CSV table of C-alpha atoms in Angstrom, one decimal:
chain,number,residue,atom,x,y,z
A,14,UNK,CA,0.0,0.0,0.0
A,15,UNK,CA,1.3,3.5,-0.9
A,16,UNK,CA,1.6,5.9,2.0
A,17,UNK,CA,1.3,9.6,1.3
A,18,UNK,CA,0.8,12.8,3.2
A,19,UNK,CA,0.1,16.4,2.3
A,20,UNK,CA,-1.3,19.6,3.7
A,21,UNK,CA,-3.7,22.4,2.6
A,22,UNK,CA,-6.2,25.0,3.8
A,23,UNK,CA,-9.6,25.7,2.4
A,24,UNK,CA,-8.1,27.9,-0.3
A,25,UNK,CA,-6.3,24.8,-1.7
A,26,UNK,CA,-9.1,22.4,-0.9
A,27,UNK,CA,-10.1,21.9,-4.5
A,28,UNK,CA,-6.5,21.1,-5.5
A,29,UNK,CA,-6.2,18.7,-2.6
A,30,UNK,CA,-9.3,16.9,-3.7
A,31,UNK,CA,-8.1,16.8,-7.3
A,32,UNK,CA,-4.8,15.2,-6.0
A,33,UNK,CA,-6.9,12.7,-4.0
A,34,UNK,CA,-8.9,11.8,-7.1
A,35,UNK,CA,-5.8,11.3,-9.1
A,36,UNK,CA,-4.5,8.9,-6.5
A,37,UNK,CA,-7.7,6.9,-6.6
A,38,UNK,CA,-7.3,6.5,-10.4
A,39,UNK,CA,-3.6,5.5,-10.3
A,40,UNK,CA,-3.0,3.7,-7.1
A,41,UNK,CA,-4.6,0.3,-6.3
A,42,UNK,CA,-4.2,0.9,-2.6
A,43,UNK,CA,-3.1,3.9,-0.7
A,44,UNK,CA,-3.5,6.1,2.4
A,45,UNK,CA,-3.4,9.9,2.2
A,46,UNK,CA,-2.9,11.7,5.5
A,47,UNK,CA,-3.9,15.4,5.2
A,48,UNK,CA,-2.9,18.1,7.7
A,49,UNK,CA,-5.9,20.4,7.5
A,50,UNK,CA,-4.4,23.9,8.0
A,51,UNK,CA,-7.7,25.4,9.2
A,52,UNK,CA,-10.8,24.1,11.0
A,53,UNK,CA,-13.0,24.5,7.9
A,54,UNK,CA,-10.9,22.1,5.9
A,55,UNK,CA,-10.9,19.5,8.7
A,56,UNK,CA,-14.7,19.8,9.0
A,57,UNK,CA,-15.3,19.4,5.3
A,58,UNK,CA,-13.0,16.4,4.9
A,59,UNK,CA,-14.4,14.8,8.0
A,60,UNK,CA,-17.9,15.2,6.7
A,61,UNK,CA,-16.9,13.8,3.3
A,62,UNK,CA,-15.5,10.7,4.9
A,63,UNK,CA,-13.4,9.9,1.8
A,64,UNK,CA,-12.0,6.3,1.7
A,65,UNK,CA,-8.2,6.1,2.2
A,66,UNK,CA,-8.0,9.8,3.4
A,67,UNK,CA,-7.2,10.5,7.0
A,68,UNK,CA,-7.7,14.2,8.0
A,69,UNK,CA,-5.4,15.6,10.8
A,70,UNK,CA,-6.7,18.7,12.6
A,71,UNK,CA,-4.3,21.7,12.9
A,72,UNK,CA,-5.1,21.8,16.6
A,73,UNK,CA,-4.0,18.2,17.2
A,74,UNK,CA,-0.9,18.8,15.1
A,75,UNK,CA,0.2,21.9,17.0
A,76,UNK,CA,-0.4,20.3,20.3
A,77,UNK,CA,2.0,17.5,19.3
A,78,UNK,CA,4.4,20.1,17.8
A,79,UNK,CA,4.4,23.2,20.1
A,80,UNK,CA,7.8,24.4,18.9
A,81,UNK,CA,6.5,24.4,15.4
A,82,UNK,CA,3.3,26.2,16.4
A,83,UNK,CA,5.4,28.9,18.2
A,84,UNK,CA,7.0,29.9,14.9
A,85,UNK,CA,3.6,31.1,13.5
A,86,UNK,CA,3.9,34.4,15.4
A,87,UNK,CA,6.9,35.6,13.5
A,88,UNK,CA,6.1,34.4,9.9
A,89,UNK,CA,3.5,35.0,7.2
A,90,UNK,CA,0.9,32.3,6.9
A,91,UNK,CA,2.6,30.8,3.8
A,92,UNK,CA,5.9,30.8,5.6
A,93,UNK,CA,4.3,29.0,8.5
A,94,UNK,CA,2.9,26.4,6.2
A,95,UNK,CA,6.5,25.8,4.8
A,96,UNK,CA,7.7,25.5,8.4
A,97,UNK,CA,5.2,22.6,8.9
A,98,UNK,CA,6.5,20.4,6.1
A,99,UNK,CA,9.2,18.3,7.8
A,100,UNK,CA,7.2,18.2,11.1
A,101,UNK,CA,4.2,16.8,9.2
A,102,UNK,CA,6.3,14.2,7.5
A,103,UNK,CA,7.7,13.0,10.9
A,104,UNK,CA,4.2,13.1,12.4
A,105,UNK,CA,2.9,10.9,9.5
A,106,UNK,CA,5.9,8.6,9.5
A,107,UNK,CA,4.9,7.5,13.0
A,108,UNK,CA,1.9,5.7,11.5
A,109,UNK,CA,4.0,3.9,8.8
A,110,UNK,CA,5.5,0.4,9.4
A,111,UNK,CA,9.2,0.2,10.0
A,112,UNK,CA,11.1,0.0,6.7
A,113,UNK,CA,8.1,1.2,4.6
A,114,UNK,CA,8.1,4.4,2.5
A,115,UNK,CA,6.1,7.6,3.0
A,116,UNK,CA,5.9,10.2,0.3
A,117,UNK,CA,5.0,13.9,0.9
A,118,UNK,CA,3.1,15.5,-1.9
A,119,UNK,CA,2.3,19.1,-2.6
A,120,UNK,CA,-1.5,19.6,-2.9
A,121,UNK,CA,-1.1,21.0,-6.4
A,122,UNK,CA,0.4,17.8,-7.8
A,123,UNK,CA,-1.7,15.5,-10.0
A,124,UNK,CA,-0.9,11.9,-10.9
A,125,UNK,CA,-1.1,10.6,-14.5
A,126,UNK,CA,0.3,7.1,-13.9
A,127,UNK,CA,1.0,4.5,-11.2
A,128,UNK,CA,4.1,5.7,-9.3
A,129,UNK,CA,5.3,2.2,-8.6
A,130,UNK,CA,8.4,2.6,-11.0
A,131,UNK,CA,9.5,5.6,-9.0
A,132,UNK,CA,9.2,4.0,-5.6
A,133,UNK,CA,10.9,0.8,-6.9
A,134,UNK,CA,14.0,2.9,-7.6
A,135,UNK,CA,14.2,3.5,-3.8
A,136,UNK,CA,14.5,-0.2,-3.0
A,137,UNK,CA,17.8,0.2,-1.2
A,138,UNK,CA,17.5,3.9,-0.3
A,139,UNK,CA,16.1,5.9,2.7
A,140,UNK,CA,15.3,9.2,1.0
A,141,UNK,CA,14.1,10.0,-2.6
A,142,UNK,CA,14.6,13.5,-4.0
A,143,UNK,CA,13.2,14.9,-7.3
A,144,UNK,CA,15.4,17.5,-9.0
A,145,UNK,CA,14.0,20.7,-10.4
A,146,UNK,CA,15.4,20.0,-13.9
A,147,UNK,CA,15.3,23.8,-14.5
A,148,UNK,CA,15.1,25.0,-18.1
A,149,UNK,CA,17.9,27.5,-18.9
A,150,UNK,CA,15.2,30.0,-19.7
A,151,UNK,CA,13.6,29.8,-16.3
A,152,UNK,CA,14.6,32.7,-14.0
A,153,UNK,CA,13.6,30.9,-10.8
A,154,UNK,CA,16.4,28.4,-10.7
A,155,UNK,CA,18.1,29.7,-7.5
A,156,UNK,CA,15.5,28.3,-5.0
A,157,UNK,CA,17.1,24.9,-4.6
A,158,UNK,CA,18.4,21.8,-6.4
A,159,UNK,CA,15.4,19.7,-5.4
A,160,UNK,CA,11.7,20.3,-5.3
A,161,UNK,CA,9.7,19.7,-2.1
A,162,UNK,CA,6.6,18.8,-4.2
A,163,UNK,CA,7.4,15.1,-4.1
A,164,UNK,CA,9.9,13.8,-1.5
A,165,UNK,CA,10.0,10.2,-0.1
A,166,UNK,CA,11.3,8.9,3.2
A,167,UNK,CA,11.6,5.3,4.5
A,168,UNK,CA,10.7,4.8,8.1
A,169,UNK,CA,14.3,4.0,9.2
A,170,UNK,CA,17.0,5.7,11.2
A,171,UNK,CA,18.8,7.5,8.4
A,172,UNK,CA,15.6,9.1,7.1
A,173,UNK,CA,14.4,10.0,10.6
A,174,UNK,CA,17.8,11.6,11.4
A,175,UNK,CA,17.5,13.8,8.3
A,176,UNK,CA,13.9,14.7,9.0
A,177,UNK,CA,14.7,15.7,12.6
A,178,UNK,CA,17.5,18.0,11.5
A,179,UNK,CA,15.4,19.5,8.7
A,180,UNK,CA,12.5,20.1,11.1
A,181,UNK,CA,14.8,22.0,13.5
A,182,UNK,CA,16.3,24.1,10.6
A,183,UNK,CA,12.8,25.1,9.5
A,184,UNK,CA,11.8,26.1,13.0
A,185,UNK,CA,15.0,28.2,13.2
A,186,UNK,CA,14.6,29.9,9.8
A,187,UNK,CA,11.9,29.4,7.1
A,188,UNK,CA,11.0,32.5,5.0
A,189,UNK,CA,9.9,33.0,1.4
A,190,UNK,CA,13.1,34.8,0.4
A,191,UNK,CA,16.7,33.9,-0.5
A,192,UNK,CA,19.1,34.6,2.3
A,193,UNK,CA,22.5,33.1,3.2
A,194,UNK,CA,22.0,30.1,1.0
A,195,UNK,CA,18.5,29.4,2.3
A,196,UNK,CA,15.1,29.6,0.8
A,197,UNK,CA,11.9,28.6,2.7
A,198,UNK,CA,12.0,24.8,3.5
A,199,UNK,CA,13.7,23.9,0.2
A,200,UNK,CA,17.4,24.7,0.0
A,201,UNK,CA,18.2,22.8,3.2
A,202,UNK,CA,18.0,19.7,1.0
A,203,UNK,CA,20.7,20.8,-1.5
A,204,UNK,CA,23.6,18.8,0.0
A,205,UNK,CA,21.7,15.7,1.1
A,206,UNK,CA,23.0,13.4,-1.6
A,207,UNK,CA,26.5,14.2,-0.3
A,208,UNK,CA,25.8,14.4,3.4
A,209,UNK,CA,22.9,12.1,4.0
A,210,UNK,CA,23.7,8.4,3.4
A,211,UNK,CA,20.9,6.5,1.6
A,212,UNK,CA,19.7,9.5,-0.4
A,213,UNK,CA,18.8,8.8,-4.0
A,214,UNK,CA,18.1,11.4,-6.7
A,215,UNK,CA,15.3,10.3,-9.1
A,216,UNK,CA,16.4,11.1,-12.6
A,217,UNK,CA,13.2,10.2,-14.4
A,218,UNK,CA,11.9,13.3,-16.2
A,219,UNK,CA,8.3,12.1,-15.8
A,220,UNK,CA,8.8,12.4,-12.1
A,221,UNK,CA,9.7,16.0,-12.0
A,222,UNK,CA,7.6,17.7,-14.7
A,223,UNK,CA,6.6,21.2,-13.9
A,224,UNK,CA,6.2,24.7,-15.6
A,225,UNK,CA,9.9,25.5,-15.0
A,226,UNK,CA,11.2,22.5,-17.1
A,227,UNK,CA,8.8,21.6,-19.9
A,228,UNK,CA,10.6,23.6,-22.5
A,229,UNK,CA,12.5,21.4,-25.0
A,230,UNK,CA,10.4,18.3,-24.3
A,231,UNK,CA,7.8,16.6,-26.4
A,232,UNK,CA,4.6,16.2,-24.4
A,233,UNK,CA,1.7,14.2,-25.8
A,234,UNK,CA,-1.1,11.7,-25.1
A,235,UNK,CA,-0.3,8.4,-26.8
A,236,UNK,CA,-2.9,5.5,-26.5
A,237,UNK,CA,-4.3,7.1,-23.4
A,238,UNK,CA,-0.9,7.6,-21.8
A,239,UNK,CA,0.4,11.1,-21.0
A,240,UNK,CA,4.1,11.0,-22.1
A,241,UNK,CA,7.2,13.2,-22.1
A,242,UNK,CA,9.6,12.3,-24.9
A,243,UNK,CA,7.8,9.0,-25.2
A,244,UNK,CA,8.1,8.0,-21.5
A,245,UNK,CA,5.3,8.1,-18.9
A,246,UNK,CA,4.5,11.3,-17.1
A,247,UNK,CA,4.0,10.1,-13.5
A,248,UNK,CA,2.9,13.5,-12.1
A,249,UNK,CA,2.8,17.1,-12.9
A,250,UNK,CA,3.4,20.0,-10.5
A,251,UNK,CA,0.8,22.7,-11.3
A,252,UNK,CA,2.8,25.3,-9.4
A,253,UNK,CA,1.4,28.8,-9.2
A,254,UNK,CA,-1.6,28.1,-11.5
A,255,UNK,CA,-4.3,30.6,-10.7
A,256,UNK,CA,-8.1,30.4,-10.9
A,257,UNK,CA,-8.9,33.9,-12.1
A,258,UNK,CA,-12.6,33.4,-12.0
A,259,UNK,CA,-15.2,30.6,-12.6
A,260,UNK,CA,-14.3,30.6,-16.3
A,261,UNK,CA,-10.6,31.4,-16.6
A,262,UNK,CA,-7.5,29.7,-15.2
A,263,UNK,CA,-4.0,31.2,-15.7
A,264,UNK,CA,-1.4,28.4,-16.2
A,265,UNK,CA,1.4,30.9,-15.5
A,266,UNK,CA,3.5,29.1,-18.1
A,267,UNK,CA,4.6,32.3,-19.8
A,268,UNK,CA,5.8,33.6,-16.4
A,269,UNK,CA,8.2,30.6,-16.3
A,270,UNK,CA,9.3,31.4,-19.8
A,271,UNK,CA,8.0,28.1,-21.0
A,272,UNK,CA,8.1,27.5,-24.7
A,273,UNK,CA,5.9,25.4,-27.0
A,274,UNK,CA,3.2,25.3,-24.4
A,275,UNK,CA,0.3,24.3,-26.7
A,276,UNK,CA,0.9,20.6,-26.3
A,277,UNK,CA,1.5,20.9,-22.5
A,278,UNK,CA,-1.9,22.7,-22.1
A,279,UNK,CA,-3.6,20.1,-24.2
A,280,UNK,CA,-2.1,17.1,-22.4
A,281,UNK,CA,-1.6,18.4,-18.9
A,282,UNK,CA,-3.6,21.5,-18.0
A,283,UNK,CA,-6.9,20.8,-19.7
A,284,UNK,CA,-7.6,17.5,-18.0
A,285,UNK,CA,-6.6,19.0,-14.7
A,286,UNK,CA,-8.7,22.1,-15.1
A,287,UNK,CA,-11.7,19.9,-16.1
A,288,UNK,CA,-11.4,18.0,-12.8
A,289,UNK,CA,-10.8,21.2,-10.8
A,290,UNK,CA,-13.8,22.9,-12.4
A,291,UNK,CA,-16.1,19.9,-11.4
A,292,UNK,CA,-14.7,20.1,-7.8
A,293,UNK,CA,-15.2,23.9,-7.5
A,294,UNK,CA,-18.9,23.4,-8.6
A,295,UNK,CA,-19.2,20.6,-6.1
A,296,UNK,CA,-17.9,22.8,-3.3
A,297,UNK,CA,-19.9,25.9,-4.3
A,298,UNK,CA,-22.8,25.3,-1.9
A,299,UNK,CA,-20.4,25.4,1.0
A,300,UNK,CA,-19.4,29.0,0.3
A,301,UNK,CA,-15.8,28.5,1.3
A,302,UNK,CA,-13.0,31.1,1.0
A,303,UNK,CA,-11.2,29.7,-2.1
A,304,UNK,CA,-9.2,32.8,-3.0
A,305,UNK,CA,-5.6,31.6,-3.4
A,306,UNK,CA,-3.2,32.6,-0.6
A,307,UNK,CA,-0.4,33.3,-2.9
A,308,UNK,CA,-2.4,36.0,-4.9
A,309,UNK,CA,-3.3,38.7,-2.4
A,310,UNK,CA,-6.1,41.0,-3.5
A,311,UNK,CA,-4.6,44.4,-4.6
A,312,UNK,CA,-6.1,47.7,-3.4
A,313,UNK,CA,-5.5,50.5,-5.7
A,314,UNK,CA,-7.3,53.3,-3.8
A,315,UNK,CA,-4.8,55.8,-2.4
A,316,UNK,CA,-1.8,54.5,-4.4
A,317,UNK,CA,0.6,57.1,-5.7
A,318,UNK,CA,0.3,57.7,-9.5
A,319,UNK,CA,3.6,55.9,-10.3
A,320,UNK,CA,2.7,52.8,-8.2
A,321,UNK,CA,-0.8,52.8,-9.7
A,322,UNK,CA,0.6,52.9,-13.3
A,323,UNK,CA,3.1,50.1,-12.5
A,324,UNK,CA,0.3,47.9,-11.1
A,325,UNK,CA,-1.8,48.7,-14.2
A,326,UNK,CA,1.1,47.8,-16.5
A,327,UNK,CA,1.6,44.5,-14.7
A,328,UNK,CA,-2.1,43.7,-15.0
A,329,UNK,CA,-2.1,44.5,-18.8
A,330,UNK,CA,1.0,42.3,-19.2
A,331,UNK,CA,-0.6,39.4,-17.4
A,332,UNK,CA,-3.7,39.8,-19.6
A,333,UNK,CA,-1.5,39.8,-22.8
A,334,UNK,CA,0.4,36.8,-21.6
A,335,UNK,CA,-2.8,34.9,-20.8
A,336,UNK,CA,-4.7,35.7,-24.0
A,337,UNK,CA,-2.0,35.9,-26.6
A,338,UNK,CA,0.8,33.6,-25.3
A,339,UNK,CA,-1.3,30.6,-24.4
A,340,UNK,CA,-1.4,31.3,-20.7
A,341,UNK,CA,-5.1,31.1,-20.1
A,342,UNK,CA,-7.4,28.0,-20.1
A,343,UNK,CA,-11.1,28.7,-20.3
A,344,UNK,CA,-14.1,26.7,-19.0
A,345,UNK,CA,-17.5,27.0,-20.6
A,346,UNK,CA,-20.4,24.7,-19.8
A,347,UNK,CA,-18.1,21.9,-18.7
A,348,UNK,CA,-15.8,22.1,-21.8
A,349,UNK,CA,-12.2,23.3,-21.6
A,350,UNK,CA,-10.6,25.6,-24.2
A,351,UNK,CA,-7.3,27.4,-24.7
A,352,UNK,CA,-3.7,26.6,-25.3
């Protein structure tokens, strides 16, 4: 049985449910432990009583991790969430049998195939890391060698030692900025292959596909399989994708300087948006706050003229990117368009 864990609040609840649905389709047997980062998310997931999904309340988690909870006072909400990552993995690992694997997943991942080949690579390893595989065109390549979106730990002494150290590092410093060789919860992993015995770096491009690395690859659907250069895509990280409104999703691909995005939108984004749209409509009667945390609402009243014009220019540029450079995906009466 696959063991997974993740976390999200009500803003990311639709993406978390999409991740869960993709696990149902691609894993014969699994358990997904979800740290619910607010009470609303815990209440909704508890009421849904989804098979193979175990909700963890933020109150229970913080009682078990008071030193992590104390960091909330000095960090933004997003930075606090980053701080929770290694603590959640250790918390979830307590429920996994000795010697078995647990994989942390970001809530905005979506599986396209059974991940068995990836986990089989870790047969003799304690930790599995996924590289960013940055495209040379991407400007965001200084935030770490490895992506936290998918990271696997075996319940053994080597993995627990690494997690315990990482947990303390994030308590000491975990901010959404580059400083002294650190960035959020991510750059702490940079030297693990050299300093942490039993660490294996997964080199399968289908296990690290994301907006920052699709340039230069052939992405297609072949006989029902989503592929990259002819090999299976195991999962895609829909990082920073935004729901502009009920009809428009911004893939953010142009912001990552991704090229040849039409095939990626067709093979990756459209199926994901189709499922997300159905989940948003399912959740609509609950009247949840689903505005993304990473996109604060801007207030223009009272801004100096220069700042107002800069904000207006950024908005026009985003609109141009979305409409004319393949950045937007549109939903109309259950059908998905764009790319």
